[in-house]
Amino acid sequence: MTSKQEFIEKLRNSSLRPTKQRINICEVLFNRDKTFHFTINDLFKLIKDKTGEKVSLATVYNTVHAFHKKGYLKEIPINSNQTYFDTNVTDHHHFFDVKEEKLIDLKNEDVGPIEIQKSIPGKKIKSVEVLVKLED
Amino acid sequence: MTSKQEFIEKLRNSSLRPTKQRINICEVLFNRDKTFHFTINDLFKLIKDKTGEKVSLATVYNTVHAFHKKGYLKEIPINSNQTYFDTNVTDHHHFFDVKEEKLIDLKNEDVGPIEIQKSIPGKKIKSVEVLVKLED
DNA sequence: TTCGTTGTTTATAATTATTCTAAAGAAGAT
DNA sequence: ATCTTCTTTAGAATAATTATAAACAACGAA
Ligand SMILES: [Mn+2]
Ligand SMILES: [Mn+2]
Ligand SMILES: [Zn+2]
Ligand SMILES: [Zn+2]
């Protein structure tokens, strides 16, 4: 499998040694066609389901945070009891289906350019994110 | 004081009896010129500081949630260890100063109209919020 | 007013996501 | 192979939030 080399590269770039556990995490995170929105708990369960091997919760947290810090994962700002992450690290916005507690990507063209007309002295803009909440 | 009557009205509208504790909470929340962004913990401390009387944390949580449910408070979607609320319940967007952990209002005209071009069958838009993260 | 009812406050316990710890194990360098 | 450094893991610690239940206060009818 060619993807394993990519996983190892991602891990090394994040200053992480490529261990069996971390490869399994990568398998679930990055071996996909579409973007993946998840909580740590989602990921934790999926690792067991998809790889058949259990990885400790602490390792899942540590690895996700390292990837997030390196920019391989994006954190989505929602008020939920759990933190949501996204494998799509490009600039993009989201629908949040409040009932289903599911995130859906919005393409930038679905929202249009957003120009912030105000500025705060000494501060610069780090990110601009739109969250569209959906109800039935 | 004329504002006390408004507090009582807000409480009644939220199906809450006007107690001394809740009036004190209202005093801190609503007796202001500018919008107020806060966490429960901010509010809890401010009540003691501003009114000299202690209100239990449970009461602060309960009252804030009742006001939120009724629409007298807005919850701001940020990933933080604590939930942020806002006394400005109009549609508006925010800067979030990541270092200072402070919210700043953006007027709608500072952002411009946002048109969402995508729709999800069976769902309608409940809110559209922009969060602009600031760094030094 | 007084009394009964219903709602409220509070200390404290429970819950839960996340982070920390430290011991045992694995990876990498020589 | 050996040594060093990093990693995994179970379990403990932390911290925000929610639940509990007993003492107390607001309300409305009598
Ligand atoms: Mn993070
Ligand atoms: Mn709430
Ligand atoms: Zn996304
Ligand atoms: Zn605001």
mmCIF file of C-alpha atoms (C1' of nucleotides) and ligand atoms in Angstrom:
data_model
loop_
_atom_site.group_PDB
_atom_site.id
_atom_site.type_symbol
_atom_site.label_atom_id
_atom_site.label_comp_id
_atom_site.label_asym_id
_atom_site.label_seq_id
_atom_site.Cartn_x
_atom_site.Cartn_y
_atom_site.Cartn_z
ATOM 1 C CA MET A 1 0.000 0.000 0.000
ATOM 2 C CA THR A 2 1.331 3.359 -1.069
ATOM 3 C CA SER A 3 -0.610 5.254 1.565
ATOM 4 C CA LYS A 4 1.435 3.836 4.401
ATOM 5 C CA GLN A 5 4.424 5.831 3.219
ATOM 6 C CA GLU A 6 2.328 8.985 3.288
ATOM 7 C CA PHE A 7 1.269 8.200 6.823
ATOM 8 C CA ILE A 8 4.857 7.738 7.894
ATOM 9 C CA GLU A 9 5.769 11.022 6.270
ATOM 10 C CA LYS A 10 2.940 12.824 8.043
ATOM 11 C CA LEU A 11 4.003 11.301 11.334
ATOM 12 C CA ARG A 12 7.653 12.228 10.837
ATOM 13 C CA ASN A 13 6.697 15.751 9.862
ATOM 14 C CA SER A 14 4.799 15.932 13.137
ATOM 15 C CA SER A 15 7.867 14.736 15.068
ATOM 16 C CA LEU A 16 6.216 11.421 15.797
ATOM 17 C CA ARG A 17 7.750 8.015 15.314
ATOM 18 C CA PRO A 18 5.721 5.756 13.078
ATOM 19 C CA THR A 19 4.332 3.167 15.440
ATOM 20 C CA LYS A 20 1.727 0.516 14.781
ATOM 21 C CA GLN A 21 -0.822 2.487 16.769
ATOM 22 C CA ARG A 22 -0.200 5.733 14.939
ATOM 23 C CA ILE A 23 -0.368 4.036 11.560
ATOM 24 C CA ASN A 24 -3.743 2.668 12.544
ATOM 25 C CA ILE A 25 -4.893 6.130 13.504
ATOM 26 C CA CYS A 26 -3.706 7.438 10.147
ATOM 27 C CA GLU A 27 -5.513 4.642 8.387
ATOM 28 C CA VAL A 28 -8.805 5.808 9.826
ATOM 29 C CA LEU A 29 -8.081 9.493 9.479
ATOM 30 C CA PHE A 30 -6.512 9.780 6.066
ATOM 31 C CA ASN A 31 -7.389 6.697 4.047
ATOM 32 C CA ARG A 32 -10.579 8.241 2.682
ATOM 33 C CA ASP A 33 -12.024 9.921 -0.339
ATOM 34 C CA LYS A 34 -14.105 12.526 1.373
ATOM 35 C CA THR A 35 -13.398 14.866 4.225
ATOM 36 C CA PHE A 36 -13.917 13.408 7.664
ATOM 37 C CA HIS A 37 -15.445 15.297 10.573
ATOM 38 C CA PHE A 38 -15.020 13.619 13.902
ATOM 39 C CA THR A 39 -14.712 13.798 17.653
ATOM 40 C CA ILE A 40 -11.979 11.967 19.533
ATOM 41 C CA ASN A 41 -14.566 9.478 20.630
ATOM 42 C CA ASP A 42 -15.768 8.826 17.076
ATOM 43 C CA LEU A 43 -12.194 8.208 16.058
ATOM 44 C CA PHE A 44 -11.449 5.999 19.030
ATOM 45 C CA LYS A 45 -14.351 3.691 18.187
ATOM 46 C CA LEU A 46 -13.647 3.683 14.460
ATOM 47 C CA ILE A 47 -10.084 2.571 15.026
ATOM 48 C CA LYS A 48 -11.291 -0.545 16.774
ATOM 49 C CA ASP A 49 -13.971 -1.162 14.160
ATOM 50 C CA LYS A 50 -11.837 -0.618 11.081
ATOM 51 C CA THR A 51 -8.477 -2.016 12.123
ATOM 52 C CA GLY A 52 -9.571 -4.549 14.704
ATOM 53 C CA GLU A 53 -6.884 -3.255 17.036
ATOM 54 C CA LYS A 54 -7.381 -1.125 20.078
ATOM 55 C CA VAL A 55 -5.381 2.024 20.542
ATOM 56 C CA SER A 56 -5.496 3.695 23.916
ATOM 57 C CA LEU A 57 -7.476 6.876 24.290
ATOM 58 C CA ALA A 58 -4.370 8.743 25.463
ATOM 59 C CA THR A 59 -2.559 7.859 22.242
ATOM 60 C CA VAL A 60 -5.518 8.989 20.164
ATOM 61 C CA TYR A 61 -5.573 12.338 21.942
ATOM 62 C CA ASN A 62 -1.819 12.784 21.659
ATOM 63 C CA THR A 63 -1.691 11.927 17.987
ATOM 64 C CA VAL A 64 -4.659 14.066 17.054
ATOM 65 C CA HIS A 65 -3.165 17.029 18.872
ATOM 66 C CA ALA A 66 0.183 16.584 17.162
ATOM 67 C CA PHE A 67 -1.511 16.469 13.753
ATOM 68 C CA HIS A 68 -3.604 19.474 14.658
ATOM 69 C CA LYS A 69 -0.550 21.429 15.730
ATOM 70 C CA LYS A 70 1.237 20.497 12.510
ATOM 71 C CA GLY A 71 -1.774 21.488 10.428
ATOM 72 C CA TYR A 72 -2.863 18.044 9.264
ATOM 73 C CA LEU A 73 -6.136 18.446 11.141
ATOM 74 C CA LYS A 74 -8.398 21.415 11.635
ATOM 75 C CA GLU A 75 -10.428 22.133 14.728
ATOM 76 C CA ILE A 76 -13.986 23.262 14.053
ATOM 77 C CA PRO A 77 -15.433 25.847 16.399
ATOM 78 C CA ILE A 78 -18.778 24.588 17.656
ATOM 79 C CA ASN A 79 -20.264 24.565 21.086
ATOM 80 C CA SER A 80 -20.587 20.950 21.844
ATOM 81 C CA ASN A 81 -19.525 18.825 24.746
ATOM 82 C CA GLN A 82 -16.845 17.366 22.499
ATOM 83 C CA THR A 83 -14.312 18.983 20.207
ATOM 84 C CA TYR A 84 -14.750 18.424 16.489
ATOM 85 C CA PHE A 85 -11.888 17.952 14.077
ATOM 86 C CA ASP A 86 -11.741 17.888 10.315
ATOM 87 C CA THR A 87 -9.349 16.205 7.895
ATOM 88 C CA ASN A 88 -10.066 18.957 5.389
ATOM 89 C CA VAL A 89 -7.517 21.564 6.388
ATOM 90 C CA THR A 90 -8.199 23.953 3.548
ATOM 91 C CA ASP A 91 -10.044 27.170 4.328
ATOM 92 C CA HIS A 92 -13.681 26.270 4.302
ATOM 93 C CA HIS A 93 -16.899 26.748 6.171
ATOM 94 C CA HIS A 94 -19.513 24.462 7.684
ATOM 95 C CA PHE A 95 -23.092 23.574 8.134
ATOM 96 C CA PHE A 96 -23.823 22.109 11.519
ATOM 97 C CA ASP A 97 -26.927 19.994 11.736
ATOM 98 C CA VAL A 98 -27.867 20.641 15.327
ATOM 99 C CA LYS A 99 -30.224 17.694 15.610
ATOM 100 C CA GLU A 100 -27.940 15.114 14.044
ATOM 101 C CA GLU A 101 -24.814 16.738 15.495
ATOM 102 C CA LYS A 102 -23.168 16.409 12.100
ATOM 103 C CA LEU A 103 -20.874 18.749 10.255
ATOM 104 C CA ILE A 104 -21.147 19.266 6.516
ATOM 105 C CA ASP A 105 -18.565 21.065 4.407
ATOM 106 C CA LEU A 106 -19.411 24.248 2.618
ATOM 107 C CA LYS A 107 -17.254 25.090 -0.327
ATOM 108 C CA ASN A 108 -15.862 28.585 -0.355
ATOM 109 C CA GLU A 109 -17.904 29.300 -3.446
ATOM 110 C CA ASP A 110 -21.047 28.323 -1.507
ATOM 111 C CA VAL A 111 -20.404 31.218 0.836
ATOM 112 C CA GLY A 112 -18.545 33.770 -1.203
ATOM 113 C CA PRO A 113 -15.619 35.909 -0.153
ATOM 114 C CA ILE A 114 -15.815 37.482 3.260
ATOM 115 C CA GLU A 115 -14.155 40.820 3.726
ATOM 116 C CA ILE A 116 -13.606 41.955 7.255
ATOM 117 C CA GLN A 117 -13.791 45.755 7.306
ATOM 118 C CA LYS A 118 -12.708 46.230 10.881
ATOM 119 C CA SER A 119 -9.246 45.786 12.280
ATOM 120 C CA ILE A 120 -7.773 45.742 15.763
ATOM 121 C CA PRO A 121 -4.440 47.521 16.221
ATOM 122 C CA GLY A 122 -1.576 45.117 16.817
ATOM 123 C CA LYS A 123 -3.613 42.098 15.811
ATOM 124 C CA LYS A 124 -3.875 40.282 12.538
ATOM 125 C CA ILE A 125 -6.440 37.899 11.220
ATOM 126 C CA LYS A 126 -5.590 34.255 11.677
ATOM 127 C CA SER A 127 -8.756 32.686 10.305
ATOM 128 C CA VAL A 128 -12.257 33.519 9.176
ATOM 129 C CA GLU A 129 -14.801 30.785 9.645
ATOM 130 C CA VAL A 130 -18.516 30.666 8.999
ATOM 131 C CA LEU A 131 -20.733 28.296 10.894
ATOM 132 C CA VAL A 132 -24.248 27.816 9.585
ATOM 133 C CA LYS A 133 -26.528 26.051 11.989
ATOM 134 C CA LEU A 134 -29.285 23.941 10.476
ATOM 135 C CA GLU A 135 -32.615 22.959 11.961
ATOM 136 C CA ASP A 136 -35.524 20.936 10.620
ATOM 137 C CA MET B 1 -34.543 52.047 39.837
ATOM 138 C CA THR B 2 -36.408 51.451 36.629
ATOM 139 C CA SER B 3 -34.141 48.635 35.486
ATOM 140 C CA LYS B 4 -35.284 46.331 38.255
ATOM 141 C CA GLN B 5 -38.703 46.145 36.646
ATOM 142 C CA GLU B 6 -37.104 45.127 33.370
ATOM 143 C CA PHE B 7 -35.177 42.417 35.152
ATOM 144 C CA ILE B 8 -38.351 41.110 36.719
ATOM 145 C CA GLU B 9 -40.017 41.106 33.338
ATOM 146 C CA LYS B 10 -37.145 39.201 31.755
ATOM 147 C CA LEU B 11 -37.247 36.686 34.575
ATOM 148 C CA ARG B 12 -40.997 36.238 34.320
ATOM 149 C CA ASN B 13 -40.767 35.813 30.563
ATOM 150 C CA SER B 14 -38.231 33.084 31.218
ATOM 151 C CA SER B 15 -40.602 31.356 33.658
ATOM 152 C CA LEU B 16 -38.405 32.277 36.580
ATOM 153 C CA ARG B 17 -39.543 33.874 39.808
ATOM 154 C CA PRO B 18 -37.759 37.103 40.603
ATOM 155 C CA THR B 19 -35.541 36.208 43.520
ATOM 156 C CA LYS B 20 -32.809 38.284 45.121
ATOM 157 C CA GLN B 21 -30.177 36.063 43.553
ATOM 158 C CA ARG B 22 -31.614 36.327 40.078
ATOM 159 C CA ILE B 23 -31.996 40.083 40.316
ATOM 160 C CA ASN B 24 -28.309 40.243 41.195
ATOM 161 C CA ILE B 25 -27.464 38.156 38.191
ATOM 162 C CA CYS B 26 -29.540 40.471 36.007
ATOM 163 C CA GLU B 27 -27.802 43.466 37.502
ATOM 164 C CA VAL B 28 -24.454 42.173 36.297
ATOM 165 C CA LEU B 29 -25.733 40.894 32.989
ATOM 166 C CA PHE B 30 -28.032 43.617 31.791
ATOM 167 C CA ASN B 31 -27.215 46.813 33.652
ATOM 168 C CA ARG B 32 -24.622 47.911 31.093
ATOM 169 C CA ASP B 33 -24.103 50.173 28.149
ATOM 170 C CA LYS B 34 -22.054 47.863 25.991
ATOM 171 C CA THR B 35 -22.448 44.264 25.052
ATOM 172 C CA PHE B 36 -21.001 41.811 27.550
ATOM 173 C CA HIS B 37 -19.153 38.639 26.584
ATOM 174 C CA PHE B 38 -18.612 36.247 29.416
ATOM 175 C CA THR B 39 -18.127 32.758 30.700
ATOM 176 C CA ILE B 40 -20.094 31.394 33.638
ATOM 177 C CA ASN B 41 -17.005 31.788 35.747
ATOM 178 C CA ASP B 42 -16.548 35.433 34.761
ATOM 179 C CA LEU B 43 -20.134 36.084 35.708
ATOM 180 C CA PHE B 44 -19.903 34.185 38.963
ATOM 181 C CA LYS B 45 -16.966 36.292 40.111
ATOM 182 C CA LEU B 46 -18.464 39.564 38.905
ATOM 183 C CA ILE B 47 -21.632 38.983 40.871
ATOM 184 C CA LYS B 48 -19.664 38.830 44.073
ATOM 185 C CA ASP B 49 -17.563 41.848 43.104
ATOM 186 C CA LYS B 50 -20.374 44.076 41.916
ATOM 187 C CA THR B 51 -23.197 43.205 44.285
ATOM 188 C CA GLY B 52 -21.229 42.072 47.306
ATOM 189 C CA GLU B 53 -23.489 39.044 47.576
ATOM 190 C CA LYS B 54 -22.620 35.509 46.659
ATOM 191 C CA VAL B 55 -24.874 33.520 44.403
ATOM 192 C CA SER B 56 -24.256 29.821 44.113
ATOM 193 C CA LEU B 57 -22.703 28.484 40.947
ATOM 194 C CA ALA B 58 -25.697 26.232 40.370
ATOM 195 C CA THR B 59 -28.026 29.217 40.344
ATOM 196 C CA VAL B 60 -25.790 31.072 37.932
ATOM 197 C CA TYR B 61 -25.800 28.109 35.553
ATOM 198 C CA ASN B 62 -29.545 27.639 35.834
ATOM 199 C CA THR B 63 -30.367 31.274 35.274
ATOM 200 C CA VAL B 64 -28.001 31.699 32.364
ATOM 201 C CA HIS B 65 -29.454 28.643 30.684
ATOM 202 C CA ALA B 66 -32.998 29.870 31.158
ATOM 203 C CA PHE B 67 -32.094 33.245 29.635
ATOM 204 C CA HIS B 68 -30.279 31.532 26.814
ATOM 205 C CA LYS B 69 -33.266 29.326 26.093
ATOM 206 C CA LYS B 70 -35.562 32.339 26.103
ATOM 207 C CA GLY B 71 -33.240 34.269 23.820
ATOM 208 C CA TYR B 72 -31.977 36.869 26.267
ATOM 209 C CA LEU B 73 -28.477 35.492 25.903
ATOM 210 C CA LYS B 74 -26.586 34.185 22.914
ATOM 211 C CA GLU B 75 -24.049 31.402 22.985
ATOM 212 C CA ILE B 76 -20.910 32.087 20.959
ATOM 213 C CA PRO B 77 -19.377 29.124 19.159
ATOM 214 C CA ILE B 78 -15.695 28.957 20.066
ATOM 215 C CA ASN B 79 -13.542 26.048 21.039
ATOM 216 C CA SER B 80 -12.521 26.867 24.524
ATOM 217 C CA ASN B 81 -12.607 24.989 27.770
ATOM 218 C CA GLN B 82 -15.484 27.238 28.809
ATOM 219 C CA THR B 83 -18.662 28.284 27.039
ATOM 220 C CA TYR B 84 -18.968 31.933 26.076
ATOM 221 C CA PHE B 85 -22.204 33.884 26.229
ATOM 222 C CA ASP B 86 -23.143 37.292 24.924
ATOM 223 C CA THR B 87 -25.747 39.801 26.043
ATOM 224 C CA ASN B 88 -25.984 41.076 22.482
ATOM 225 C CA VAL B 89 -28.579 38.746 21.031
ATOM 226 C CA THR B 90 -28.869 40.450 17.666
ATOM 227 C CA ASP B 91 -27.354 38.714 14.651
ATOM 228 C CA HIS B 92 -23.712 39.642 14.684
ATOM 229 C CA HIS B 93 -20.248 38.216 14.286
ATOM 230 C CA HIS B 94 -17.087 38.135 16.367
ATOM 231 C CA PHE B 95 -13.411 38.587 16.594
ATOM 232 C CA PHE B 96 -11.785 36.206 19.035
ATOM 233 C CA ASP B 97 -8.448 37.297 20.367
ATOM 234 C CA VAL B 98 -6.879 33.914 20.910
ATOM 235 C CA LYS B 99 -4.114 35.177 23.184
ATOM 236 C CA GLU B 100 -6.309 37.311 25.431
ATOM 237 C CA GLU B 101 -9.246 34.905 25.156
ATOM 238 C CA LYS B 102 -11.504 37.881 24.538
ATOM 239 C CA LEU B 103 -14.453 38.302 22.213
ATOM 240 C CA ILE B 104 -15.053 41.522 20.300
ATOM 241 C CA ASP B 105 -18.250 42.330 18.444
ATOM 242 C CA LEU B 106 -18.218 42.806 14.722
ATOM 243 C CA LYS B 107 -21.043 44.840 13.310
ATOM 244 C CA ASN B 108 -22.873 43.269 10.423
ATOM 245 C CA GLU B 109 -21.620 46.061 8.195
ATOM 246 C CA ASP B 110 -18.042 45.116 9.147
ATOM 247 C CA VAL B 111 -18.574 41.754 7.530
ATOM 248 C CA GLY B 112 -21.117 42.325 4.821
ATOM 249 C CA PRO B 113 -24.024 40.120 3.861
ATOM 250 C CA ILE B 114 -23.351 36.428 3.681
ATOM 251 C CA GLU B 115 -25.326 34.445 1.175
ATOM 252 C CA ILE B 116 -25.288 30.707 1.591
ATOM 253 C CA GLN B 117 -25.642 29.159 -1.873
ATOM 254 C CA LYS B 118 -26.013 25.587 -0.761
ATOM 255 C CA SER B 119 -29.014 24.012 0.879
ATOM 256 C CA ILE B 120 -29.710 20.692 2.518
ATOM 257 C CA PRO B 121 -33.084 19.088 1.774
ATOM 258 C CA GLY B 122 -35.402 19.127 4.770
ATOM 259 C CA LYS B 123 -33.226 21.536 6.693
ATOM 260 C CA LYS B 124 -33.405 25.261 7.085
ATOM 261 C CA ILE B 125 -30.874 27.781 8.227
ATOM 262 C CA LYS B 126 -31.103 28.694 11.868
ATOM 263 C CA SER B 127 -28.097 30.993 12.125
ATOM 264 C CA VAL B 128 -25.054 32.169 10.215
ATOM 265 C CA GLU B 129 -22.111 33.196 12.333
ATOM 266 C CA VAL B 130 -18.636 34.325 11.430
ATOM 267 C CA LEU B 131 -15.766 33.861 13.820
ATOM 268 C CA VAL B 132 -12.582 35.739 13.041
ATOM 269 C CA LYS B 133 -9.623 34.579 15.060
ATOM 270 C CA LEU B 134 -6.975 37.175 15.840
ATOM 271 C CA GLU B 135 -3.302 36.687 16.588
ATOM 272 C CA ASP B 136 -0.478 39.117 17.291
ATOM 273 C "C1'" DT C 1 -52.360 37.270 57.349
ATOM 274 C "C1'" DT C 2 -51.842 32.401 57.157
ATOM 275 C "C1'" DC C 3 -51.240 28.160 54.947
ATOM 276 C "C1'" DG C 4 -50.407 25.007 51.403
ATOM 277 C "C1'" DT C 5 -48.257 24.570 47.078
ATOM 278 C "C1'" DT C 6 -44.873 25.104 44.022
ATOM 279 C "C1'" DG C 7 -40.591 26.896 42.700
ATOM 280 C "C1'" DT C 8 -35.695 28.110 44.329
ATOM 281 C "C1'" DT C 9 -31.120 28.004 46.454
ATOM 282 C "C1'" DT C 10 -27.308 25.718 47.832
ATOM 283 C "C1'" DA C 11 -23.739 22.494 49.138
ATOM 284 C "C1'" DT C 12 -22.288 18.651 47.488
ATOM 285 C "C1'" DA C 13 -22.018 14.661 44.567
ATOM 286 C "C1'" DA C 14 -21.999 12.844 39.877
ATOM 287 C "C1'" DT C 15 -20.714 13.085 35.200
ATOM 288 C "C1'" DT C 16 -17.714 13.558 31.454
ATOM 289 C "C1'" DA C 17 -14.211 15.393 28.230
ATOM 290 C "C1'" DT C 18 -9.631 16.092 28.476
ATOM 291 C "C1'" DT C 19 -4.929 16.012 30.395
ATOM 292 C "C1'" DC C 20 -1.390 14.070 33.317
ATOM 293 C "C1'" DT C 21 1.609 10.405 35.260
ATOM 294 C "C1'" DA C 22 4.708 6.919 35.536
ATOM 295 C "C1'" DA C 23 5.933 2.306 34.515
ATOM 296 C "C1'" DA C 24 6.662 -1.070 30.839
ATOM 297 C "C1'" DG C 25 7.670 -1.468 26.058
ATOM 298 C "C1'" DA C 26 9.338 -0.202 21.273
ATOM 299 C "C1'" DA C 27 12.134 2.514 17.948
ATOM 300 C "C1'" DG C 28 16.394 4.477 16.450
ATOM 301 C "C1'" DA C 29 21.310 5.250 16.647
ATOM 302 C "C1'" DT C 30 25.889 3.413 17.209
ATOM 303 C "C1'" DA D 1 23.568 -6.029 20.852
ATOM 304 C "C1'" DT D 2 23.271 -2.016 23.618
ATOM 305 C "C1'" DC D 3 21.963 2.422 24.991
ATOM 306 C "C1'" DT D 4 19.127 6.265 24.646
ATOM 307 C "C1'" DT D 5 15.020 8.378 23.665
ATOM 308 C "C1'" DC D 6 10.376 8.173 22.601
ATOM 309 C "C1'" DT D 7 5.864 5.805 23.056
ATOM 310 C "C1'" DT D 8 1.964 3.323 24.913
ATOM 311 C "C1'" DT D 9 -1.097 2.521 28.357
ATOM 312 C "C1'" DA D 10 -3.987 2.147 32.505
ATOM 313 C "C1'" DG D 11 -5.299 4.734 35.665
ATOM 314 C "C1'" DA D 12 -5.412 9.036 38.279
ATOM 315 C "C1'" DA D 13 -6.161 14.022 38.163
ATOM 316 C "C1'" DT D 14 -8.503 18.097 36.506
ATOM 317 C "C1'" DA D 15 -12.177 20.987 35.466
ATOM 318 C "C1'" DA D 16 -16.590 22.393 33.323
ATOM 319 C "C1'" DT D 17 -21.051 21.251 33.696
ATOM 320 C "C1'" DT D 18 -25.184 18.876 35.428
ATOM 321 C "C1'" DA D 19 -27.836 16.405 38.893
ATOM 322 C "C1'" DT D 20 -29.570 15.739 43.713
ATOM 323 C "C1'" DA D 21 -32.091 16.623 47.557
ATOM 324 C "C1'" DA D 22 -32.827 19.138 51.770
ATOM 325 C "C1'" DA D 23 -33.721 23.745 53.621
ATOM 326 C "C1'" DC D 24 -35.924 27.883 52.173
ATOM 327 C "C1'" DA D 25 -38.730 31.528 49.686
ATOM 328 C "C1'" DA D 26 -42.404 33.224 46.551
ATOM 329 C "C1'" DC D 27 -47.148 32.937 45.423
ATOM 330 C "C1'" DG D 28 -51.984 32.663 45.648
ATOM 331 C "C1'" DA D 29 -56.144 31.133 47.842
ATOM 332 C "C1'" DA D 30 -58.682 31.240 51.837
HETATM 333 MN MN MN E 1 -6.068 21.163 20.005
HETATM 334 MN MN MN E 2 -26.966 26.426 26.802
HETATM 335 ZN ZN ZN E 3 -14.924 20.470 6.974
HETATM 336 ZN ZN ZN E 4 -21.132 39.731 20.690
#
